[in-house]
Short mmCIF file of N, CA and C in Angstrom, two decimals:
data_model
loop_
_atom_site.label_atom_id
_atom_site.label_comp_id
_atom_site.label_asym_id
_atom_site.label_seq_id
_atom_site.Cartn_x
_atom_site.Cartn_y
_atom_site.Cartn_z
N MET Q 1 -2.67 51.88 30.22
CA MET Q 1 -2.59 51.33 31.30
C MET Q 1 -1.82 52.03 32.20
N ALA Q 2 -2.33 51.21 33.70
CA ALA Q 2 -2.03 51.89 34.90
C ALA Q 2 -0.61 51.66 35.25
N THR Q 3 0.23 52.38 36.20
CA THR Q 3 1.46 52.01 36.55
C THR Q 3 1.76 51.54 38.05
N PRO Q 4 2.90 51.04 38.09
CA PRO Q 4 2.57 50.58 39.91
C PRO Q 4 2.74 52.19 40.59
N ASP Q 5 2.80 52.91 40.35
CA ASP Q 5 3.24 54.21 41.13
C ASP Q 5 1.26 54.90 41.12
N GLU Q 6 1.24 54.74 39.67
CA GLU Q 6 -0.16 55.24 40.17
C GLU Q 6 -1.04 54.28 41.13
N ILE Q 7 -1.73 53.15 41.39
CA ILE Q 7 -1.73 51.96 41.76
C ILE Q 7 -1.56 52.39 43.14
N ASN Q 8 -0.16 51.82 43.84
CA ASN Q 8 0.33 52.16 44.99
C ASN Q 8 -0.58 53.81 45.45
N SER Q 9 -0.21 54.74 44.93
CA SER Q 9 -0.43 56.68 45.08
C SER Q 9 -2.14 56.48 45.28
N PHE Q 10 -2.85 55.59 44.37
CA PHE Q 10 -4.71 55.98 44.50
C PHE Q 10 -4.47 54.96 45.93
N TRP Q 11 -4.14 54.14 45.83
CA TRP Q 11 -4.76 53.24 47.23
C TRP Q 11 -4.14 53.17 48.19
N ILE Q 12 -3.27 53.55 48.19
CA ILE Q 12 -2.43 54.02 49.69
C ILE Q 12 -2.13 54.78 50.16
N ASP Q 13 -2.42 56.37 49.12
CA ASP Q 13 -2.09 57.54 49.78
C ASP Q 13 -3.34 58.23 50.06
N GLU Q 14 -4.04 57.86 48.38
CA GLU Q 14 -5.66 58.25 48.55
C GLU Q 14 -6.59 57.94 49.31
N THR Q 15 -6.72 56.45 48.75
CA THR Q 15 -8.21 55.98 49.50
C THR Q 15 -6.93 55.82 51.53
N GLY Q 16 -6.23 55.39 51.26
CA GLY Q 16 -5.84 55.72 52.63
C GLY Q 16 -6.54 53.74 53.55
N GLU Q 17 -6.55 53.47 54.89
CA GLU Q 17 -6.70 52.87 55.58
C GLU Q 17 -8.59 52.44 55.51
N LYS Q 18 -8.83 54.36 55.83
CA LYS Q 18 -10.54 54.30 56.37
C LYS Q 18 -11.04 53.66 54.71
N GLY Q 19 -10.61 54.06 54.23
CA GLY Q 19 -10.99 53.52 52.47
C GLY Q 19 -11.36 51.68 51.92
N TRP Q 20 -10.74 51.40 53.07
CA TRP Q 20 -9.83 49.89 52.67
C TRP Q 20 -10.73 48.99 52.49
N TYR Q 21 -11.62 48.93 53.43
CA TYR Q 21 -12.16 48.02 54.24
C TYR Q 21 -13.61 48.45 54.40
N ALA Q 22 -14.09 49.91 53.93
CA ALA Q 22 -15.59 50.45 53.49
C ALA Q 22 -15.66 50.23 52.50
N ARG Q 23 -17.17 50.28 52.60
CA ARG Q 23 -17.93 49.45 51.13
C ARG Q 23 -18.46 51.43 50.97
N SER Q 24 -17.91 51.34 49.45
CA SER Q 24 -18.29 52.39 48.99
C SER Q 24 -18.58 52.00 46.63
N ASP Q 25 -19.99 52.50 46.89
CA ASP Q 25 -19.66 52.27 45.30
C ASP Q 25 -18.80 53.52 44.90
N SER Q 26 -18.34 54.81 45.13
CA SER Q 26 -18.51 55.04 44.29
C SER Q 26 -16.83 54.25 44.58
N LEU Q 27 -16.00 54.43 45.13
CA LEU Q 27 -14.86 54.23 45.02
C LEU Q 27 -14.71 53.06 44.80
N ASP Q 28 -15.33 51.77 44.51
CA ASP Q 28 -15.32 50.48 43.41
C ASP Q 28 -15.65 51.47 41.62
N GLN Q 29 -16.70 52.59 41.81
CA GLN Q 29 -16.72 52.74 39.86
C GLN Q 29 -15.19 53.22 39.80
N ASN Q 30 -14.88 54.05 40.60
CA ASN Q 30 -13.36 54.75 40.52
C ASN Q 30 -12.27 54.19 40.18
N ILE Q 31 -12.57 52.78 40.41
CA ILE Q 31 -11.44 51.68 40.64
C ILE Q 31 -11.96 50.79 39.04
N ARG Q 32 -12.86 50.28 39.06
CA ARG Q 32 -13.70 50.14 37.42
C ARG Q 32 -12.66 51.14 36.49
N GLU Q 33 -13.35 52.27 37.08
CA GLU Q 33 -12.36 53.30 36.18
C GLU Q 33 -11.30 53.22 35.76
N LEU Q 34 -10.74 53.65 36.70
CA LEU Q 34 -9.22 53.05 36.02
C LEU Q 34 -8.49 52.75 36.70
N PHE Q 35 -8.40 51.49 36.95
CA PHE Q 35 -7.95 49.88 37.00
C PHE Q 35 -8.25 48.54 35.88
N MET Q 36 -9.65 48.52 35.75
CA MET Q 36 -10.26 47.26 34.99
C MET Q 36 -9.51 47.05 34.16
N GLU Q 37 -8.87 47.99 32.93
CA GLU Q 37 -7.92 47.95 32.01
C GLU Q 37 -6.91 47.04 32.86
N SER Q 38 -5.84 47.20 33.67
CA SER Q 38 -4.91 46.57 34.34
C SER Q 38 -4.82 45.57 35.01
N TRP Q 39 -6.07 45.63 36.09
CA TRP Q 39 -6.40 43.62 35.97
C TRP Q 39 -6.71 42.67 35.10
N GLN Q 40 -7.37 43.16 33.51
CA GLN Q 40 -7.44 42.59 33.05
C GLN Q 40 -6.73 42.01 32.22
N GLN Q 41 -6.07 42.47 32.18
CA GLN Q 41 -4.00 42.76 31.78
C GLN Q 41 -3.12 41.54 32.75
N ALA Q 42 -3.65 41.70 34.31
CA ALA Q 42 -2.55 41.97 35.05
C ALA Q 42 -1.67 40.31 34.68
N GLY Q 43 -1.66 39.67 34.52
CA GLY Q 43 -1.62 38.38 34.10
C GLY Q 43 0.35 38.41 33.60
N GLN Q 44 0.07 39.11 32.37
CA GLN Q 44 1.07 39.93 31.52
C GLN Q 44 1.96 40.54 32.08
N ILE Q 45 0.93 41.86 33.03
CA ILE Q 45 1.85 42.77 33.19
C ILE Q 45 2.70 42.67 34.64
N THR Q 46 1.93 41.59 35.46
CA THR Q 46 2.70 42.23 37.01
C THR Q 46 3.58 41.25 36.79
N PRO Q 47 4.08 39.92 36.16
CA PRO Q 47 5.64 39.53 36.22
C PRO Q 47 6.70 40.53 35.81
N ASP Q 48 6.57 42.48 35.61
CA ASP Q 48 7.58 42.58 35.54
C ASP Q 48 7.54 43.51 37.19
N TRP Q 49 6.18 43.93 36.76
CA TRP Q 49 6.66 44.79 38.73
C TRP Q 49 7.08 44.18 39.58
N ILE Q 50 6.81 42.27 39.69
CA ILE Q 50 7.39 41.67 40.86
C ILE Q 50 8.85 41.46 41.27
N GLN Q 51 9.22 42.76 41.26
CA GLN Q 51 11.64 42.62 40.88
C GLN Q 51 11.07 44.15 42.20
N SER Q 52 10.33 44.58 42.22
CA SER Q 52 10.80 45.47 43.41
C SER Q 52 9.63 45.56 44.65
N PRO Q 53 9.89 46.02 45.94
CA PRO Q 53 8.87 45.80 46.56
C PRO Q 53 7.78 46.72 46.20
N GLU Q 54 8.30 47.36 45.52
CA GLU Q 54 6.67 49.07 45.08
C GLU Q 54 5.71 48.45 44.03
N GLY Q 55 6.83 47.68 43.18
CA GLY Q 55 5.97 46.66 42.41
C GLY Q 55 5.41 45.85 42.70
N ALA Q 56 5.61 45.16 43.33
CA ALA Q 56 5.38 44.49 44.12
C ALA Q 56 4.11 44.05 44.56
N LEU Q 57 3.59 45.75 45.57
CA LEU Q 57 2.88 45.68 46.51
C LEU Q 57 1.77 46.28 45.24
N ALA Q 58 1.97 47.34 44.31
CA ALA Q 58 1.33 47.13 43.45
C ALA Q 58 0.05 46.02 42.59
N ALA Q 59 0.84 44.85 42.16
CA ALA Q 59 0.94 43.60 41.77
C ALA Q 59 -0.45 43.15 42.30
N LEU Q 60 0.18 43.05 43.89
CA LEU Q 60 -0.88 42.55 44.95
C LEU Q 60 -2.21 43.26 44.91
N ILE Q 61 -2.66 45.05 45.22
CA ILE Q 61 -4.09 45.86 45.24
C ILE Q 61 -3.70 45.07 44.27
N LEU Q 62 -3.26 45.25 42.15
CA LEU Q 62 -4.43 45.67 41.53
C LEU Q 62 -5.00 43.72 41.07
N THR Q 63 -4.56 42.69 41.42
CA THR Q 63 -5.04 41.27 41.62
C THR Q 63 -5.73 40.76 42.48
N ASP Q 64 -5.53 41.46 43.74
CA ASP Q 64 -6.35 40.69 45.40
C ASP Q 64 -7.18 42.09 45.85
N GLN Q 65 -7.06 43.03 46.03
CA GLN Q 65 -7.98 43.82 46.57
C GLN Q 65 -8.75 45.02 45.47
N PHE Q 66 -7.68 44.93 44.48
CA PHE Q 66 -8.88 45.54 43.27
C PHE Q 66 -10.27 44.62 42.87
N PRO Q 67 -10.15 43.68 42.20
CA PRO Q 67 -11.15 43.06 42.20
C PRO Q 67 -12.83 42.43 43.21
N ARG Q 68 -12.06 42.83 44.40
CA ARG Q 68 -13.26 42.73 45.73
C ARG Q 68 -13.82 44.02 45.25
N ASN Q 69 -13.16 45.14 45.00
CA ASN Q 69 -14.16 46.22 44.71
C ASN Q 69 -14.86 46.81 43.41
N MET Q 70 -13.84 46.19 42.33
CA MET Q 70 -14.52 45.56 41.11
C MET Q 70 -15.79 44.63 40.86
N PHE Q 71 -15.78 44.00 41.86
CA PHE Q 71 -17.22 43.06 41.85
C PHE Q 71 -17.22 42.27 42.47
N ARG Q 72 -17.72 43.27 43.58
CA ARG Q 72 -18.68 43.26 44.23
C ARG Q 72 -19.61 41.89 44.79
N ASP Q 73 -20.12 40.71 45.31
CA ASP Q 73 -20.92 39.70 44.77
C ASP Q 73 -20.61 39.16 43.45
N ASP Q 74 -19.42 39.25 42.60
CA ASP Q 74 -19.53 38.48 41.20
C ASP Q 74 -18.39 37.24 41.49
N PRO Q 75 -18.49 36.36 40.87
CA PRO Q 75 -17.41 35.69 40.62
C PRO Q 75 -16.35 36.27 40.48
N ARG Q 76 -15.68 37.18 40.03
CA ARG Q 76 -14.82 37.47 39.02
C ARG Q 76 -14.08 38.39 40.10
N ALA Q 77 -14.66 38.82 41.48
CA ALA Q 77 -14.37 39.02 42.51
C ALA Q 77 -13.16 38.45 43.17
N PHE Q 78 -13.24 37.22 42.60
CA PHE Q 78 -12.53 35.98 43.44
C PHE Q 78 -10.90 35.09 41.79
N ALA Q 79 -11.51 35.89 40.95
CA ALA Q 79 -10.53 35.32 39.38
C ALA Q 79 -9.54 35.55 38.97
N THR Q 80 -8.47 36.58 40.15
CA THR Q 80 -7.16 36.99 40.50
C THR Q 80 -6.81 36.68 41.75
N ASP Q 81 -8.00 35.43 41.75
CA ASP Q 81 -7.28 34.53 43.38
C ASP Q 81 -5.46 34.38 43.23
N ALA Q 82 -5.04 33.08 42.92
CA ALA Q 82 -4.49 32.81 42.27
C ALA Q 82 -3.32 33.01 41.92
N LEU Q 83 -3.20 34.05 40.71
CA LEU Q 83 -2.24 35.04 40.19
C LEU Q 83 -1.87 36.17 41.86
N ALA Q 84 -3.30 36.36 42.44
CA ALA Q 84 -2.55 36.73 43.69
C ALA Q 84 -0.83 36.69 44.31
N LEU Q 85 -1.83 34.83 44.69
CA LEU Q 85 -0.63 34.20 45.97
C LEU Q 85 0.39 33.83 45.15
N LYS Q 86 0.66 33.33 43.96
CA LYS Q 86 1.96 33.44 43.62
C LYS Q 86 2.37 34.72 43.54
N LEU Q 87 2.05 35.39 43.15
CA LEU Q 87 2.77 36.80 43.53
C LEU Q 87 3.75 37.48 44.83
N ALA Q 88 2.17 37.60 46.05
CA ALA Q 88 2.41 36.61 47.07
C ALA Q 88 3.60 36.18 47.60
N ASP Q 89 4.13 34.89 47.37
CA ASP Q 89 4.84 34.30 47.66
C ASP Q 89 6.09 34.86 47.06
N GLN Q 90 5.93 34.66 45.47
CA GLN Q 90 7.37 35.21 45.46
C GLN Q 90 7.95 36.64 45.77
N ALA Q 91 6.90 37.50 46.26
CA ALA Q 91 8.08 38.81 46.74
C ALA Q 91 7.60 38.52 47.92
N ILE Q 92 7.75 37.59 49.03
CA ILE Q 92 7.99 37.13 50.18
C ILE Q 92 9.01 37.13 50.27
N ALA Q 93 9.54 35.42 49.50
CA ALA Q 93 10.66 35.08 49.22
C ALA Q 93 12.07 35.72 48.71
N ALA Q 94 10.85 37.32 48.32
CA ALA Q 94 11.99 38.06 47.91
C ALA Q 94 12.36 38.81 49.68
N GLY Q 95 12.00 38.86 50.12
CA GLY Q 95 11.74 39.61 51.20
C GLY Q 95 11.08 41.32 50.99
N PHE Q 96 10.40 41.39 49.90
CA PHE Q 96 10.46 42.28 49.47
C PHE Q 96 8.94 42.99 50.53
N ASP Q 97 8.29 42.09 51.49
CA ASP Q 97 7.19 42.55 52.54
C ASP Q 97 8.35 43.35 53.60
N LEU Q 98 8.64 42.95 53.70
CA LEU Q 98 10.09 43.47 54.56
C LEU Q 98 10.32 45.02 54.84
N GLN Q 99 10.09 45.20 53.53
CA GLN Q 99 10.21 46.47 53.40
C GLN Q 99 9.52 47.30 52.93
N ILE Q 100 8.34 47.08 52.77
CA ILE Q 100 6.97 47.63 52.80
C ILE Q 100 6.89 47.88 54.48
N ALA Q 101 6.56 49.06 55.08
CA ALA Q 101 5.85 48.72 56.10
C ALA Q 101 4.88 49.18 56.07
N PRO Q 102 3.97 48.90 56.85
CA PRO Q 102 2.67 48.59 57.66
C PRO Q 102 1.56 50.27 57.74
N PRO Q 103 1.13 50.45 57.49
CA PRO Q 103 -0.22 49.16 57.26
C PRO Q 103 -0.01 48.20 55.77
N ALA Q 104 0.44 48.89 54.83
CA ALA Q 104 0.73 48.63 53.62
C ALA Q 104 0.90 46.97 52.97
N ARG Q 105 1.59 47.24 54.27
CA ARG Q 105 3.13 45.36 54.12
C ARG Q 105 1.62 43.86 54.29
N GLN Q 106 0.71 44.21 54.95
CA GLN Q 106 -1.14 43.51 54.98
C GLN Q 106 -0.83 42.75 53.43
N PHE Q 107 -0.48 44.02 52.66
CA PHE Q 107 -1.29 43.17 51.28
C PHE Q 107 -0.41 42.13 50.62
N PHE Q 108 0.81 42.04 50.86
CA PHE Q 108 1.19 40.63 51.28
C PHE Q 108 1.00 39.53 51.68
N TYR Q 109 0.16 39.42 52.98
CA TYR Q 109 -0.24 38.41 53.47
C TYR Q 109 -2.12 37.68 52.95
N LEU Q 110 -2.58 38.85 52.78
CA LEU Q 110 -3.83 38.79 52.82
C LEU Q 110 -3.92 38.10 51.67
N PRO Q 111 -3.43 37.67 49.95
CA PRO Q 111 -4.70 36.69 49.25
C PRO Q 111 -3.73 35.35 49.82
N PHE Q 112 -3.40 35.22 50.73
CA PHE Q 112 -3.16 33.59 51.97
C PHE Q 112 -4.75 33.96 53.28
N GLU Q 113 -4.76 35.12 53.74
CA GLU Q 113 -5.77 34.82 53.87
C GLU Q 113 -7.09 34.95 53.03
N HIS Q 114 -6.86 35.26 51.96
CA HIS Q 114 -8.47 34.99 51.49
C HIS Q 114 -8.40 33.89 50.50
N SER Q 115 -7.49 32.86 50.54
CA SER Q 115 -7.59 31.65 50.04
C SER Q 115 -8.47 31.03 51.24
N GLU Q 116 -9.23 30.03 49.67
CA GLU Q 116 -9.77 28.77 51.19
C GLU Q 116 -9.25 27.69 51.27
N LYS Q 117 -7.97 27.83 51.33
CA LYS Q 117 -7.15 26.38 51.47
C LYS Q 117 -6.32 27.15 52.71
N LEU Q 118 -7.29 25.66 53.95
CA LEU Q 118 -6.53 25.47 55.32
C LEU Q 118 -5.45 25.70 55.63
N SER Q 119 -3.81 25.76 54.50
CA SER Q 119 -2.66 25.53 54.09
C SER Q 119 -1.80 27.01 54.19
N ASP Q 120 -2.99 27.84 53.45
CA ASP Q 120 -2.46 29.40 52.87
C ASP Q 120 -3.25 29.89 54.42
N GLN Q 121 -3.93 29.18 54.48
CA GLN Q 121 -4.57 30.08 56.01
C GLN Q 121 -3.60 30.45 57.00
N ASP Q 122 -3.02 28.76 57.34
CA ASP Q 122 -2.63 28.85 58.20
C ASP Q 122 -0.99 30.12 58.08
N ARG Q 123 -0.59 30.27 57.07
CA ARG Q 123 0.49 31.06 56.69
C ARG Q 123 0.25 31.98 56.49
N ALA Q 124 -0.77 32.57 56.09
CA ALA Q 124 -1.59 34.35 57.25
C ALA Q 124 -1.04 34.17 58.15
N VAL Q 125 -1.56 33.69 59.34
CA VAL Q 125 -2.05 33.26 60.65
C VAL Q 125 -0.32 33.27 61.33
N ALA Q 126 0.16 33.05 60.16
CA ALA Q 126 2.03 33.70 61.11
C ALA Q 126 2.42 34.23 60.62
N LEU Q 127 2.13 34.72 58.91
CA LEU Q 127 2.75 36.05 58.66
C LEU Q 127 2.36 37.35 59.49
N PHE Q 128 1.41 36.98 60.08
CA PHE Q 128 0.48 38.57 60.59
C PHE Q 128 1.50 38.32 61.77
N ALA Q 129 1.27 37.22 62.49
CA ALA Q 129 1.77 37.06 63.81
C ALA Q 129 2.84 37.78 64.44
N GLU Q 130 3.75 37.45 63.17
CA GLU Q 130 5.26 37.59 63.07
C GLU Q 130 5.62 38.70 63.15
N PHE Q 131 4.81 39.72 61.58
CA PHE Q 131 5.54 41.01 60.98
C PHE Q 131 4.19 41.81 61.24
N MET Q 132 3.33 41.56 61.39
CA MET Q 132 2.25 42.20 61.46
C MET Q 132 1.08 41.85 62.98
N PRO Q 133 1.89 41.70 64.35
CA PRO Q 133 0.59 41.53 65.02
C PRO Q 133 -0.60 42.37 65.12
N GLY Q 134 -1.57 42.27 66.27
CA GLY Q 134 -2.20 42.98 66.06
C GLY Q 134 -3.90 43.00 65.39
N GLU Q 135 -4.72 43.80 64.94
CA GLU Q 135 -6.08 43.59 64.23
C GLU Q 135 -5.95 42.63 63.10
N ASN Q 136 -5.07 43.08 62.49
CA ASN Q 136 -5.01 42.31 61.68
C ASN Q 136 -4.95 40.63 61.48
N LEU Q 137 -3.92 40.01 62.43
CA LEU Q 137 -3.71 38.77 63.38
C LEU Q 137 -5.34 38.24 63.93
N LEU Q 138 -5.93 39.10 64.42
CA LEU Q 138 -7.29 38.47 64.73
C LEU Q 138 -8.04 38.12 63.64
N HIS Q 139 -8.22 38.96 62.77
CA HIS Q 139 -9.26 38.76 61.65
C HIS Q 139 -8.66 37.59 60.61
N ALA Q 140 -7.09 37.44 60.36
CA ALA Q 140 -6.57 36.26 59.37
C ALA Q 140 -7.23 34.98 60.27
N GLN Q 141 -7.07 35.06 62.02
CA GLN Q 141 -7.29 33.94 63.34
C GLN Q 141 -8.83 33.35 62.54
N LEU Q 142 -9.81 34.37 62.58
CA LEU Q 142 -11.50 34.17 61.94
C LEU Q 142 -11.33 33.52 60.66
N HIS Q 143 -10.19 34.14 59.34
CA HIS Q 143 -10.66 33.69 58.39
C HIS Q 143 -10.06 32.32 58.27
N ARG Q 144 -9.07 31.66 59.44
CA ARG Q 144 -8.57 30.78 59.34
C ARG Q 144 -10.24 29.24 60.45
N ASP Q 145 -10.30 29.80 61.10
CA ASP Q 145 -10.96 28.93 61.87
C ASP Q 145 -12.24 29.14 60.63
N THR Q 146 -12.42 30.26 60.07
CA THR Q 146 -14.09 30.20 59.63
C THR Q 146 -13.64 28.43 58.06
N ILE Q 147 -12.25 28.48 57.56
CA ILE Q 147 -11.81 27.83 56.67
C ILE Q 147 -11.65 26.63 57.42
N ALA Q 148 -10.96 26.23 58.73
CA ALA Q 148 -11.01 24.81 59.82
C ALA Q 148 -12.05 24.37 59.74
N ARG Q 149 -13.33 25.12 59.83
CA ARG Q 149 -15.34 24.79 59.88
C ARG Q 149 -15.50 24.17 58.59
N PHE Q 150 -15.95 25.05 58.01
CA PHE Q 150 -15.78 25.14 56.65
C PHE Q 150 -15.63 24.66 55.67
N GLY Q 151 -14.08 24.38 54.93
CA GLY Q 151 -13.60 24.69 53.76
C GLY Q 151 -14.03 25.57 52.90
N ARG Q 152 -14.77 26.54 52.87
CA ARG Q 152 -14.95 27.55 52.86
C ARG Q 152 -15.15 28.99 53.10
N PHE Q 153 -15.13 30.37 52.13
CA PHE Q 153 -16.02 30.91 53.23
C PHE Q 153 -17.63 30.89 52.39
N PRO Q 154 -18.31 31.38 53.95
CA PRO Q 154 -20.19 31.05 53.38
C PRO Q 154 -20.63 32.31 52.98
N TRP Q 155 -19.57 33.28 52.88
CA TRP Q 155 -20.23 34.96 52.72
C TRP Q 155 -19.68 35.07 50.82
N ARG Q 156 -18.87 33.50 50.63
CA ARG Q 156 -18.81 33.79 48.92
C ARG Q 156 -19.93 32.93 48.40
N ASN Q 157 -20.69 32.02 49.16
CA ASN Q 157 -21.34 30.90 48.23
C ASN Q 157 -22.35 31.75 47.42
N ALA Q 158 -23.35 33.06 47.70
CA ALA Q 158 -24.27 33.06 47.14
C ALA Q 158 -23.20 34.15 45.49
N ALA Q 159 -22.29 34.17 46.06
CA ALA Q 159 -21.56 34.86 44.27
C ALA Q 159 -21.11 33.33 43.51
N LEU Q 160 -20.36 32.51 44.04
CA LEU Q 160 -20.16 31.73 43.33
C LEU Q 160 -20.84 30.17 43.25
N GLY Q 161 -22.35 31.12 42.98
CA GLY Q 161 -23.19 29.74 43.38
C GLY Q 161 -23.55 28.28 43.68
N ARG Q 162 -22.97 28.94 45.01
CA ARG Q 162 -22.23 27.63 45.61
C ARG Q 162 -24.05 27.20 46.44
N ASP Q 163 -24.34 26.00 47.16
CA ASP Q 163 -25.52 26.27 48.06
C ASP Q 163 -24.83 25.92 49.17
N PRO Q 164 -25.53 26.81 50.79
CA PRO Q 164 -24.90 26.94 51.66
C PRO Q 164 -25.24 25.72 52.54
N THR Q 165 -24.10 24.76 53.11
CA THR Q 165 -25.11 24.40 54.31
C THR Q 165 -25.47 24.69 55.58
N PRO Q 166 -26.56 24.07 56.29
CA PRO Q 166 -27.63 24.40 57.46
C PRO Q 166 -26.36 25.83 57.73
N GLU Q 167 -25.54 25.39 58.25
CA GLU Q 167 -24.55 25.87 59.66
C GLU Q 167 -23.55 27.67 58.73
N GLU Q 168 -24.13 26.72 57.58
CA GLU Q 168 -23.44 28.43 56.98
C GLU Q 168 -24.13 29.57 56.87
N LEU Q 169 -25.63 28.72 56.61
CA LEU Q 169 -26.75 29.44 56.39
C LEU Q 169 -26.64 30.04 57.89
N GLN Q 170 -26.98 29.78 58.79
CA GLN Q 170 -27.42 30.05 59.84
C GLN Q 170 -26.01 31.33 60.07
N VAL Q 171 -24.69 31.09 60.13
CA VAL Q 171 -23.36 32.20 59.84
C VAL Q 171 -24.50 34.00 59.12
N MET Q 172 -24.75 32.84 58.07
CA MET Q 172 -25.30 34.64 57.22
C MET Q 172 -26.25 34.90 57.29
N GLN Q 173 -27.55 33.85 58.29
CA GLN Q 173 -28.59 34.96 58.80
C GLN Q 173 -28.29 35.39 59.71
N ALA Q 174 -27.59 35.59 60.84
CA ALA Q 174 -26.95 36.06 61.80
C ALA Q 174 -25.78 37.48 61.38
N GLY Q 175 -25.26 37.24 60.22
CA GLY Q 175 -24.46 38.59 59.65
C GLY Q 175 -23.53 38.23 59.33
N GLY Q 176 -23.31 36.93 58.82
CA GLY Q 176 -21.86 36.59 57.73
C GLY Q 176 -20.77 37.25 58.83
N TYR Q 177 -19.69 37.92 58.05
CA TYR Q 177 -18.30 37.91 58.54
C TYR Q 177 -18.56 38.83 59.80
N GLY Q 178 -19.52 39.91 59.69
CA GLY Q 178 -19.82 40.91 60.59
C GLY Q 178 -19.90 40.36 61.85
N ALA Q 179 -21.08 39.51 61.39
CA ALA Q 179 -21.08 38.59 63.12
C ALA Q 179 -20.53 37.81 63.81
N LEU Q 180 -19.23 37.48 63.21
CA LEU Q 180 -18.28 36.21 63.88
C LEU Q 180 -17.19 37.80 64.19
N VAL Q 181 -17.20 38.99 63.97
CA VAL Q 181 -15.68 39.59 64.00
C VAL Q 181 -16.48 40.24 65.56
N SER Q 182 -17.79 40.40 65.19
CA SER Q 182 -18.51 41.38 66.21
C SER Q 182 -18.37 41.03 67.81
N GLY Q 183 -18.65 39.62 67.03
CA GLY Q 183 -18.76 38.34 68.60
C GLY Q 183 -20.04 37.97 68.52
N LYS Q 184 -20.98 39.03 67.56
CA LYS Q 184 -22.30 38.48 68.33
C LYS Q 184 -23.00 36.82 67.42
N LEU Q 185 -21.91 36.28 66.80
CA LEU Q 185 -21.91 34.83 66.42
C LEU Q 185 -20.43 34.14 66.73
N SER Q 186 -20.27 33.30 67.23
CA SER Q 186 -19.00 32.15 67.36
C SER Q 186 -19.38 30.90 66.35
N LEU Q 187 -18.01 30.51 66.13
CA LEU Q 187 -18.43 29.27 65.13
C LEU Q 187 -18.34 28.30 66.47
N ALA Q 188 -17.80 28.40 67.01
CA ALA Q 188 -18.21 26.90 68.39
C ALA Q 188 -20.01 27.07 68.67
N ASP Q 189 -20.76 28.24 68.62
CA ASP Q 189 -21.68 28.53 69.03
C ASP Q 189 -22.92 27.92 67.94
N LEU Q 190 -22.47 27.03 66.67
CA LEU Q 190 -23.31 26.69 65.77
C LEU Q 190 -23.58 25.35 66.17
N ALA Q 191 -24.71 24.50 65.60
CA ALA Q 191 -24.93 23.47 65.93
C ALA Q 191 -24.51 22.04 65.18
#
């Protein structure tokens, strides 16, 4: 079983910002090999971790970030999202987010940005606006606008076996989230 220090060292120090959002089969495999067992036990181990800022950070990386790497295009990528939201809420209430410097602080707010519930999206935008303005805020706003428009993320439909609407198909055919980020497509342009 991995420790919080091992998770934080691997994700913050070794992988770093350049690797957090880059698709890499070798990184995904490495995360599976090193942290799958811990992820499978996350419900049992993270309540103890959430007692400190560093432990909370590791718990959020384990439950919100790692599954997105371990299970790309698979429903398990979102299996611990509810736990991550609960942990993030507890950690923020304890003020742990403000004891972790940016850019790692974002991992306290991303569970809200990853939620398909509009109130969680609004919270993500508010948290980023107050405590981490900049590029992260732009992504939070785009996620919120997507949920406001569709009530879900179209780029998850295939993994979750959901039938897309014609507007969602238009987004995905244009390039999905990447098309929205690049400005190639605007939610306001959809029919």
